[in-house]
Tab-separated table of C-alpha atoms in Angstrom:
chain	number	residue	atom	x	y	z
A	1	UNK	CA	-5.039	23.890	-12.968
A	2	UNK	CA	-3.628	20.579	-14.171
A	3	UNK	CA	-5.311	17.415	-12.898
A	4	UNK	CA	-3.382	14.157	-12.902
A	5	UNK	CA	-5.091	10.796	-13.191
A	6	UNK	CA	-4.794	9.382	-9.629
A	7	UNK	CA	-4.265	5.811	-10.882
A	8	UNK	CA	-1.421	6.977	-13.150
A	9	UNK	CA	0.109	9.003	-10.343
A	10	UNK	CA	-0.098	5.962	-8.045
A	11	UNK	CA	1.564	3.712	-10.625
A	12	UNK	CA	4.302	6.293	-11.176
A	13	UNK	CA	4.810	6.459	-7.399
A	14	UNK	CA	5.167	2.674	-7.215
A	15	UNK	CA	7.769	2.713	-10.018
A	16	UNK	CA	9.614	5.597	-8.353
A	17	UNK	CA	9.705	3.778	-5.004
A	18	UNK	CA	10.971	0.612	-6.727
A	19	UNK	CA	13.840	2.595	-8.269
A	20	UNK	CA	14.628	4.211	-4.887
A	21	UNK	CA	14.637	0.889	-3.009
A	22	UNK	CA	16.707	-0.810	-5.723
A	23	UNK	CA	19.251	2.035	-5.671
A	24	UNK	CA	19.558	1.559	-1.904
A	25	UNK	CA	20.267	-2.173	-2.045
A	26	UNK	CA	16.750	-3.636	-1.937
A	27	UNK	CA	15.910	-4.844	-5.458
A	28	UNK	CA	12.214	-4.059	-5.841
A	29	UNK	CA	9.414	-4.555	-8.316
A	30	UNK	CA	5.761	-3.732	-8.549
A	31	UNK	CA	3.547	-6.611	-7.523
A	32	UNK	CA	1.965	-8.247	-10.574
A	33	UNK	CA	-1.038	-9.140	-8.395
A	34	UNK	CA	-1.649	-5.518	-7.304
A	35	UNK	CA	-4.905	-5.167	-9.233
A	36	UNK	CA	-6.390	-8.115	-7.377
A	37	UNK	CA	-5.932	-6.315	-4.071
A	38	UNK	CA	-6.699	-7.815	-0.721
A	39	UNK	CA	-4.637	-9.974	1.591
A	40	UNK	CA	-1.047	-10.693	0.710
A	41	UNK	CA	-0.899	-8.309	-2.260
A	42	UNK	CA	1.423	-5.417	-1.423
A	43	UNK	CA	1.907	-2.662	-4.007
A	44	UNK	CA	5.686	-3.201	-4.042
A	45	UNK	CA	7.792	-6.275	-3.235
A	46	UNK	CA	11.460	-5.791	-2.295
A	47	UNK	CA	14.188	-8.363	-1.648
A	48	UNK	CA	15.292	-8.163	1.978
A	49	UNK	CA	12.058	-6.458	3.029
A	50	UNK	CA	9.737	-9.438	2.611
A	51	UNK	CA	8.508	-9.193	6.223
A	52	UNK	CA	6.842	-5.857	5.371
A	53	UNK	CA	3.572	-5.312	3.532
A	54	UNK	CA	4.291	-2.086	1.604
A	55	UNK	CA	1.250	0.006	0.760
A	56	UNK	CA	2.359	2.858	-1.536
A	57	UNK	CA	0.514	6.190	-1.633
A	58	UNK	CA	1.518	9.100	-3.863
A	59	UNK	CA	-0.927	11.928	-3.161
A	60	UNK	CA	-1.183	15.417	-1.747
A	61	UNK	CA	-3.943	14.736	0.782
A	62	UNK	CA	-3.485	11.354	2.373
A	63	UNK	CA	-5.752	10.003	5.082
A	64	UNK	CA	-2.908	8.139	6.785
A	65	UNK	CA	-5.222	6.332	9.196
A	66	UNK	CA	-7.336	4.941	6.338
A	67	UNK	CA	-4.181	3.966	4.441
A	68	UNK	CA	-2.816	2.219	7.533
A	69	UNK	CA	-6.100	0.337	8.015
A	70	UNK	CA	-5.815	-0.853	4.408
A	71	UNK	CA	-2.223	-2.003	4.975
A	72	UNK	CA	-3.228	-3.793	8.202
A	73	UNK	CA	-6.177	-5.489	6.531
A	74	UNK	CA	-4.041	-6.708	3.612
A	75	UNK	CA	-0.798	-7.527	5.469
A	76	UNK	CA	-1.549	-11.266	5.840
A	77	UNK	CA	0.983	-11.826	8.637
A	78	UNK	CA	3.506	-9.274	7.411
A	79	UNK	CA	4.306	-5.978	9.114
A	80	UNK	CA	1.985	-3.311	7.616
A	81	UNK	CA	3.687	-0.127	6.421
A	82	UNK	CA	2.490	2.819	4.351
A	83	UNK	CA	5.179	4.426	2.181
A	84	UNK	CA	3.985	7.825	1.011
A	85	UNK	CA	4.969	11.187	-0.370
A	86	UNK	CA	3.544	14.439	-1.642
A	87	UNK	CA	4.725	16.391	-4.676
A	88	UNK	CA	8.263	17.719	-4.295
A	89	UNK	CA	8.649	16.014	-0.904
A	90	UNK	CA	10.744	13.071	0.287
A	91	UNK	CA	9.341	9.608	0.838
A	92	UNK	CA	8.022	8.881	4.331
A	93	UNK	CA	7.043	5.618	5.959
A	94	UNK	CA	4.303	5.171	8.539
A	95	UNK	CA	3.965	2.096	10.679
A	96	UNK	CA	3.103	1.148	14.226
A	97	UNK	CA	5.945	1.875	16.649
A	98	UNK	CA	5.680	-1.658	18.044
A	99	UNK	CA	6.034	-3.098	14.511
A	100	UNK	CA	9.020	-0.868	13.800
A	101	UNK	CA	10.765	-2.253	16.891
A	102	UNK	CA	9.902	-5.834	15.821
A	103	UNK	CA	11.246	-5.083	12.338
A	104	UNK	CA	14.657	-4.191	13.768
A	105	UNK	CA	15.382	-7.715	14.932
A	106	UNK	CA	16.537	-10.393	12.461
C-alpha cells in the first residue's frame, strides 16, 4: 500500500483547486499566510469569491463537521465553506444553507 504525505496531498489539493477556480473565471492563488493559520487565513483566495473563507481538504476520510468548525472559527466575518474531494472524485463544497442563500445576493 502506498502512503502519501498528508501535507503534500493537501498542498496539491490547494493547487488543483486554484487551477479549477481560475479555469472557471475566478483567478485563485494559495494564501501565502496559510502556515500561520487562524482567523482570516483561508487556504485559497479567489478573485470574485472574497466573501468566502475557503478551507480546502483533500482526503479520503474527512470529518466534515470538524472541518466546518475550523472554517467557522477562522472565517473572520467571511462566509465559511469547506471545499473537499476524495481520490478520483469531483470537488464538493459544504457550507451552511443559510450562508449559501446569503452568498447568492450581491
